[in-house]
XYZ file of C-alpha atoms in Angstrom:
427
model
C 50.665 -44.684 124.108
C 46.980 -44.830 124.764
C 44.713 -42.063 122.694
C 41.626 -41.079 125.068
C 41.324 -38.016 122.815
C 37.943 -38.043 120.826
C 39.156 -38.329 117.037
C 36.589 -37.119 114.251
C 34.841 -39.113 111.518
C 35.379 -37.516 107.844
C 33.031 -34.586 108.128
C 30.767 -33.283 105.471
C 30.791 -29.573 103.845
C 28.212 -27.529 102.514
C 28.683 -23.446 101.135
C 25.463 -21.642 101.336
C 24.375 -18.997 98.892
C 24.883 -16.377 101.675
C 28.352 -17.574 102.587
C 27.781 -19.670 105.545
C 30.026 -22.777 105.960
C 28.528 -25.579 107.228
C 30.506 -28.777 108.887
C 28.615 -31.891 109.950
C 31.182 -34.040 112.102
C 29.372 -37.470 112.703
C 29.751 -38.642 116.537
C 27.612 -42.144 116.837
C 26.141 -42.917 119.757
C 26.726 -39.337 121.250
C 23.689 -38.687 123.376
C 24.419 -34.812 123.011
C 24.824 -32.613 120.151
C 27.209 -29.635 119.757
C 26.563 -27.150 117.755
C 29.308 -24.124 117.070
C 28.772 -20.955 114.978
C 31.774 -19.349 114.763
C 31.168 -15.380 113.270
C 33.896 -12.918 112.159
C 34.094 -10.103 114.910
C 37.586 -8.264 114.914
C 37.099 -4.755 116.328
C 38.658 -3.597 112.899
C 36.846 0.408 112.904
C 34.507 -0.130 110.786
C 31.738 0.036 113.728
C 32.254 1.474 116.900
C 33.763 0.045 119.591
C 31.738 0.570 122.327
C 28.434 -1.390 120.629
C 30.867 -4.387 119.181
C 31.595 -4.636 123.493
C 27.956 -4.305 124.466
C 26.678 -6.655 121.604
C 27.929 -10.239 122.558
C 26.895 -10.251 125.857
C 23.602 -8.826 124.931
C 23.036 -11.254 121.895
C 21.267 -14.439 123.478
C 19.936 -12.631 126.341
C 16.499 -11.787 124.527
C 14.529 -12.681 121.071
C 11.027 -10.838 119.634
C 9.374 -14.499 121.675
C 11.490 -14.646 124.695
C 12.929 -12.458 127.141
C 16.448 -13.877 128.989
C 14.250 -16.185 131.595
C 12.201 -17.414 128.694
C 15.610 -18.279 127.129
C 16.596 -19.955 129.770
C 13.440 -21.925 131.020
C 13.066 -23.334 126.917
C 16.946 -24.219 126.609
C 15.933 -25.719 130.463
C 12.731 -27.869 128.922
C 15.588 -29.043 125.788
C 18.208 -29.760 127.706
C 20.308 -27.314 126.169
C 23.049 -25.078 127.306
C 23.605 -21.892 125.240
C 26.838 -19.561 125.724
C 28.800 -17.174 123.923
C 32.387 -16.149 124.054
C 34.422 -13.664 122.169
C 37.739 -14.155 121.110
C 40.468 -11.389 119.595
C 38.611 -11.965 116.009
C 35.565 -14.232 115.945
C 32.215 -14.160 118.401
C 31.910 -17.964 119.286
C 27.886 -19.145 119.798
C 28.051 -22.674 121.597
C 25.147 -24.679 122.036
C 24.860 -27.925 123.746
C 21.631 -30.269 123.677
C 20.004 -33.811 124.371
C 20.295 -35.238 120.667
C 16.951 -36.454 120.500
C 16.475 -32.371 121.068
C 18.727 -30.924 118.291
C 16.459 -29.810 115.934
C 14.645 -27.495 118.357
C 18.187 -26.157 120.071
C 18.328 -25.435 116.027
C 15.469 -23.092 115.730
C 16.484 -21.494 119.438
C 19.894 -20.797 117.688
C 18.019 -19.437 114.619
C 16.044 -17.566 116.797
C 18.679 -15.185 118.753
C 20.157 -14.562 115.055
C 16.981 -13.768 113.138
C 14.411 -12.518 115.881
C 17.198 -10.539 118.403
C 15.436 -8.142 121.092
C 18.020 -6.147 122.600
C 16.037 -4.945 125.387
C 17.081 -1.280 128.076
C 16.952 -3.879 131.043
C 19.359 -6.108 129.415
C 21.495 -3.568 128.067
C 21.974 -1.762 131.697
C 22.917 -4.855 132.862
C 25.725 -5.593 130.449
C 26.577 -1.986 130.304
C 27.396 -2.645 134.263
C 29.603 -5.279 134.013
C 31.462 -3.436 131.296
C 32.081 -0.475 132.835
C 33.496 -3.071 135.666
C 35.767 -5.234 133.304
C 37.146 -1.678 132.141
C 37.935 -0.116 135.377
C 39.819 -3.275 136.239
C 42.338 -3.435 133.312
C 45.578 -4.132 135.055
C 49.434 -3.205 134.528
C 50.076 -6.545 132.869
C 47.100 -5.860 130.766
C 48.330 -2.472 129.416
C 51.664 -4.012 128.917
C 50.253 -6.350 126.621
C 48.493 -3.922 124.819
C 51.655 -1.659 124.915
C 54.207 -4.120 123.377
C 51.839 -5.080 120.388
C 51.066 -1.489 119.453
C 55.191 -1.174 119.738
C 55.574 -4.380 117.633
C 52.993 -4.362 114.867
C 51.458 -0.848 114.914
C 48.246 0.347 115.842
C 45.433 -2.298 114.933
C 42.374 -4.488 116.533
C 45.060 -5.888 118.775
C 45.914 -3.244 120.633
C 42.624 -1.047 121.011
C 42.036 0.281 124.392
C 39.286 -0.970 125.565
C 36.199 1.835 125.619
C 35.682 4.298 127.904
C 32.730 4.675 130.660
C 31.309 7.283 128.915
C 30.923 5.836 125.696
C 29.269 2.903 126.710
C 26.774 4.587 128.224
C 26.063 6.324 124.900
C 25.186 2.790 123.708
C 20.944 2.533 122.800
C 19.347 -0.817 121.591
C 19.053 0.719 118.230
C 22.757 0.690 118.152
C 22.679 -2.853 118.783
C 19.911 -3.572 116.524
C 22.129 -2.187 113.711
C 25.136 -3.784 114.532
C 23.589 -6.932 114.651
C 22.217 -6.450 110.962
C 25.437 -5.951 109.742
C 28.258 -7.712 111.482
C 26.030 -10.776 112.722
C 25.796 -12.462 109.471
C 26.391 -15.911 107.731
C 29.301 -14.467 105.257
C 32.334 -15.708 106.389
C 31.311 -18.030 109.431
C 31.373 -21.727 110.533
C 28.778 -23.449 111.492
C 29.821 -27.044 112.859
C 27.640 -29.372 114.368
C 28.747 -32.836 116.107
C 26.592 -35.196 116.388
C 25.072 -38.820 116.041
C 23.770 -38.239 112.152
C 22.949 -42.022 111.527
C 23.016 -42.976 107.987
C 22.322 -39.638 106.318
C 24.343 -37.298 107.214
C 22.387 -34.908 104.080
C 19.629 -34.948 106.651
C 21.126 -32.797 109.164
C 22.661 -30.615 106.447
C 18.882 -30.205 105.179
C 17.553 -29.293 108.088
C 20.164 -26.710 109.175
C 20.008 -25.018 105.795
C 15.744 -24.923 106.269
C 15.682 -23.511 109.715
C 18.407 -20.917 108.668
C 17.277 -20.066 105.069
C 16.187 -16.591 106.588
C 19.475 -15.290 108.117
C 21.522 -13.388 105.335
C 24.027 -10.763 105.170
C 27.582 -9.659 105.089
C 30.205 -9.887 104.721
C 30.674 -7.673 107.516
C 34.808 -7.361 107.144
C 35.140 -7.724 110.769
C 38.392 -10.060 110.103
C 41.746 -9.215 111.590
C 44.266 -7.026 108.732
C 47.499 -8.680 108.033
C 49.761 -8.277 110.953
C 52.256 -5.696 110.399
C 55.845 -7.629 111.175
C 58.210 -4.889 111.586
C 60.855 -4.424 114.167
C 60.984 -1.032 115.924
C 64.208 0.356 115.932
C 64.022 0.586 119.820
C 63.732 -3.224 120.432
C 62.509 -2.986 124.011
C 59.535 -0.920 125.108
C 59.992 0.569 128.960
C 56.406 1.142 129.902
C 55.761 3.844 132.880
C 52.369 3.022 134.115
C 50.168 5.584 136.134
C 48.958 2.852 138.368
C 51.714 0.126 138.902
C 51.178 -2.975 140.399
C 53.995 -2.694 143.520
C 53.816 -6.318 144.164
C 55.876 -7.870 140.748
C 57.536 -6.674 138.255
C 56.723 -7.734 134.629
C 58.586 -8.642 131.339
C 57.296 -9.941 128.296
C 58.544 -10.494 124.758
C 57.160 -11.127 121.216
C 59.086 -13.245 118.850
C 58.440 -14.247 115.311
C 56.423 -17.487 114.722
C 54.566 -19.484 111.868
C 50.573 -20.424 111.506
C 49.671 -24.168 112.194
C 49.500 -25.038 109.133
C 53.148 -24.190 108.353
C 55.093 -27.459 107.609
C 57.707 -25.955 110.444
C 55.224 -25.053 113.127
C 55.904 -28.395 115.071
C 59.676 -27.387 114.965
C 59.003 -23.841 116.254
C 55.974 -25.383 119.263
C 58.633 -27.778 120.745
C 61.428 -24.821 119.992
C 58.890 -22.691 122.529
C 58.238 -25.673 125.077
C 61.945 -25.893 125.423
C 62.570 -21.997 125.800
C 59.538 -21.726 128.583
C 56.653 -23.594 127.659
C 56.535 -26.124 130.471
C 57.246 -26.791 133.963
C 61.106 -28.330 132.640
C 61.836 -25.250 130.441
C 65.032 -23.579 130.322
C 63.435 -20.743 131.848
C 61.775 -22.335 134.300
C 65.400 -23.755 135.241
C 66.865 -21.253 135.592
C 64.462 -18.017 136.522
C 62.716 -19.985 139.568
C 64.223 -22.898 140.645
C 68.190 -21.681 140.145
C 68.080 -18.029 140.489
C 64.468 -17.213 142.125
C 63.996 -14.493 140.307
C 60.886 -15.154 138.761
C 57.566 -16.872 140.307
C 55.592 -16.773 136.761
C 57.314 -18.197 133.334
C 55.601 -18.917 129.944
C 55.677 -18.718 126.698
C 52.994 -19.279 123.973
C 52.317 -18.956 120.151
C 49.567 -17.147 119.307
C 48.037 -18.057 115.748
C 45.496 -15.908 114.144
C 44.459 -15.221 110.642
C 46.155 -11.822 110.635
C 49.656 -13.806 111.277
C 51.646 -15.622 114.363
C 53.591 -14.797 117.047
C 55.133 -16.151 119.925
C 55.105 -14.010 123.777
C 57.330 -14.693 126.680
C 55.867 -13.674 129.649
C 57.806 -13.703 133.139
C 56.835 -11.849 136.720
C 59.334 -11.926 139.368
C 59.686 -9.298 142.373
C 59.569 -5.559 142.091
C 62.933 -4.655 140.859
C 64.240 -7.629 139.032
C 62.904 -7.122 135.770
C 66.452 -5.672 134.423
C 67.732 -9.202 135.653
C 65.173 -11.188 134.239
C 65.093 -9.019 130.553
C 69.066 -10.680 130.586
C 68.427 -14.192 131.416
C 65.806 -14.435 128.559
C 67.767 -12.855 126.243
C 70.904 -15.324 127.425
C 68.279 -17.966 126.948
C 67.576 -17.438 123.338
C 70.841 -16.227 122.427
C 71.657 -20.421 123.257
C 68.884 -22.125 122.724
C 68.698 -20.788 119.032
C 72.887 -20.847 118.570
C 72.610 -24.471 119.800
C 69.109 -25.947 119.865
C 67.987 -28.073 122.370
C 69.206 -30.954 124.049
C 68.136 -34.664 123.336
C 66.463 -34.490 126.574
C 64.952 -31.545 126.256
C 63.751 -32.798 122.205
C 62.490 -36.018 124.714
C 60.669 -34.090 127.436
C 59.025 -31.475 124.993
C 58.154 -34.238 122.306
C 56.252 -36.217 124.919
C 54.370 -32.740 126.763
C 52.827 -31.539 123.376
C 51.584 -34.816 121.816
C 49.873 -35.358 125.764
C 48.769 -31.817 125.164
C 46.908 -32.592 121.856
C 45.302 -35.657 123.100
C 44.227 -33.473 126.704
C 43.032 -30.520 124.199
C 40.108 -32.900 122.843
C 39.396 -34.311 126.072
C 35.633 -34.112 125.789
C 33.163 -33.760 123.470
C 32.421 -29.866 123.646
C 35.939 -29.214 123.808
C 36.530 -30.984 120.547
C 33.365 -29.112 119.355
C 34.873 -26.102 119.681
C 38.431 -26.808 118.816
C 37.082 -28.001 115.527
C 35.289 -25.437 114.307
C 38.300 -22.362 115.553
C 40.321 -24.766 112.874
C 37.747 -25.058 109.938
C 37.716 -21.276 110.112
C 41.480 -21.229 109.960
C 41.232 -23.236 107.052
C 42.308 -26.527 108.724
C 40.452 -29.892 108.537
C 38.185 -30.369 111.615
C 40.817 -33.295 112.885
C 44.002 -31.289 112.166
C 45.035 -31.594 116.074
C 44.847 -35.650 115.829
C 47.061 -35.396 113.001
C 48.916 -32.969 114.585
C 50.608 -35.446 116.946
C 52.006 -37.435 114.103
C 53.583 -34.449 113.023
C 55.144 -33.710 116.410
C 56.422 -37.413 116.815
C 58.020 -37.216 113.724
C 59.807 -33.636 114.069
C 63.560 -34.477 114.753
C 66.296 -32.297 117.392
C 67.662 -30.919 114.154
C 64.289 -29.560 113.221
C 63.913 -27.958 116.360
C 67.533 -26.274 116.112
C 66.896 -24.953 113.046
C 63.649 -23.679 114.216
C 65.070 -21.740 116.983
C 67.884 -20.561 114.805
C 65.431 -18.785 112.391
C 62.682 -17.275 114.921
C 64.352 -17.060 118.362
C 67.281 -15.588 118.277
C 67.128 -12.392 120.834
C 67.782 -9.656 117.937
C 64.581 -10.819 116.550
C 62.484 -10.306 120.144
C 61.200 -7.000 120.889
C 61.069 -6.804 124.731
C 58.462 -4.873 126.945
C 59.299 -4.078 130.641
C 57.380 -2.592 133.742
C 59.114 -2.429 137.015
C 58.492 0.327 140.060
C 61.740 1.425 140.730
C 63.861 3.288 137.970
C 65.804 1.162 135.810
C 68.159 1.429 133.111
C 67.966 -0.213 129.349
C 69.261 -3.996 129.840
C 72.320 -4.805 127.823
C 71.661 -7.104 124.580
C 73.697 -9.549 122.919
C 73.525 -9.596 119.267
């Protein structure tokens, strides 16, 4: 099988004094550099919630030199593209630039972090679309946020997101502050991929010189230990004030393992099986046997606080009771009897074409590489990934579903319009 996937050369390290990590992945011949600070940003408490919404979109939007167009005409002149994206626990910076460019996309980078001007303009603006994003929070939204507060307690996870009012309290000295203390070099990844030529110390030099200035932290914005309990209720029957009338919804959480696990290949096919792909069990038999359902999928989500794996299904109002049992009859077989050597075929092939799709292009790999250096991982852990996955066997996959997918173990969440009545389990 062919590998288009880009594949990393052996990357160099470097550990500031003020906690930064710094990974230099050498791409030759790459006529554009990718640069990637990854920073902590978990919406633990410790600062308010409202600012920690405002400050990411407000972060490269103005410096003490530039206002946004000035950004945007200089990163225009460099052939840069700057963006910024926040995740459940980290605040990702990307940068993209002309290599022959990367040292000044550098100091624009150490610019926003050192020289921020969180201007009123910018800040109404961003306060705006906010308020927007809030007001639009949908049913399957607060189910999400309903089923993790039921399964693992109140946390980062399942804050509600702020309220008009509060983000309207929100000055630029707030930001200001919150910048000085959670946008800091303790505990983040800086990776850079680029064409480094011979010295490869040379880039590491020059990163370390044009951000000698930015210190601070650690700002404990990381994600607490997940709490894995199971309620004694296992399935959480969620009466929304505003239901959507058009679907009803069902989702579950399951137990799962972090990447790095030696069984997590086991468990990712187990899941691809179970509802992962367009050949799933579930998608047998929820939409193209019974009809019942229009949306299946299931996922494992992998954070530092722990892993977990959701099943999600949407179907027509009224057939969530009908769907909650097919899932449940699902798991009940797939982890009393595994899968199928058809199914260990189909799956097998789907996530090792996933792994070589995920690092399609050069930013993508950029930014896949540094989420796994902050999880601890080598930058090319997905290349090696795919070994891992050809060599997991059918029997690693049934015991795999035996130990985290059996239905006692899933902890069901359900929103439907018309009355319904608690769906019958098998143990």
């Amino acid at each position: 099988m062919k590998d288009t996937g880009h594949r990393p050369a052996a990357a160099t390290h470097d550990r500031s004094a003020q906690g930064l990590h710094t990974v230099v992945v050498p791409d030759p011949g790459a006529p554009v550099a990718e640069i990637r600070l990854l920073i902590p940003y978990a919406r633990t408490g410790r600062f308010a919630l409202p600012v920690q919404e405002l400050l990411p979109a407000c972060l490269a939007t103005g410096t003490v030199r530039r206002n946004r167009q000035g950004i945007v005409e200089h990163a225009a002149d460099i052939g840069a593209e700057l963006s910024t994206v926040v995740t459940a626990e980290s605040l990702l910076l990307s940068v993209s630039v002309l290599a022959k460019r990367f040292p000044e996309a550098v100091e624009l980078l150490a610019e926003v972090l050192l020289n921020p001007a969180y201007r009123a303009d910018e800040l109404d603006l961003v306060r705006s679309r906010a308020r927007a994003r809030t007001t639009a929070n949908g049913p399957r939204t607060r189910l999400h946020r309903g089923l993790l507060h039921h399964r693992f307690g109140p946390g980062p996870l399942t804050a509600a997101p702020p309220s008009t009012g509060s983000l309207q309290a929100i000055t630029t000295d707030d930001l200001h502050a919150l910048h000085r203390d959670a946008i800091v070099p303790y505990g983040s990844v800086l990776l850079v991929m680029a064409d480094t030529g011979p010295d490869t110390d040379r880039l590491h030099t020059l990163l370390a010189d044009r951000l000698a200035g930015w210190t601070g932290g650690p700002s404990g914005l990381v994600l607490p230990p997940l709490n894995h309990r199971t309620p004694p209720d296992h399935s959480l029957i969620l009466t929304d004030a505003n239901p959507d009338p058009t679907q009803a919804l069902v989702m579950a959480l399951s137990p799962a393992v972090p990447s790095h696990s030696p069984s997590h290949p086991a468990l990712h096919l187990a899941q691809l099986v179970l509802g992962g792909y367009g050949s799933s069990r579930l998608m047998d038999r929820l939409r193209t046997r019974r009809g019942l359902a229009y949306g299946v999928s299931t996922t494992i989500r992998d954070t530092r606080a722990g892993a977990w794996l959701e099943t999600e299904c949407a179907g027509a109002p009224g057939t969530a009771d009908r769907i909650t049992r097919d899932i449940v009859d699902t798991l009940h077989e797939l982890s009393e009897t595994g899968p199928t050597a058809v199914e260990t075929d189909r799956a097998r092939q789907y996530a090792i074409g996933f792994t070589r799709f995920g690092l399609a292009t050069r930013a993508e790999a950029a930014s896949a590489y540094a989420g796994f250096v902050a999880q601890g991982l080598a930058p090319g852990w997905l290349t090696t990934y795919a070994a891992r996955l050809a060599n997991t066997h059918r029997s690693d996959i049934t015991e795999a579903a035996a130990r985290h997918l059996t239905p006692t173990k899933a902890t069901f969440g359900i929103l439907d319009t018309p009355p319904h009545h608690h769906p019958s389990r098998r143990p």
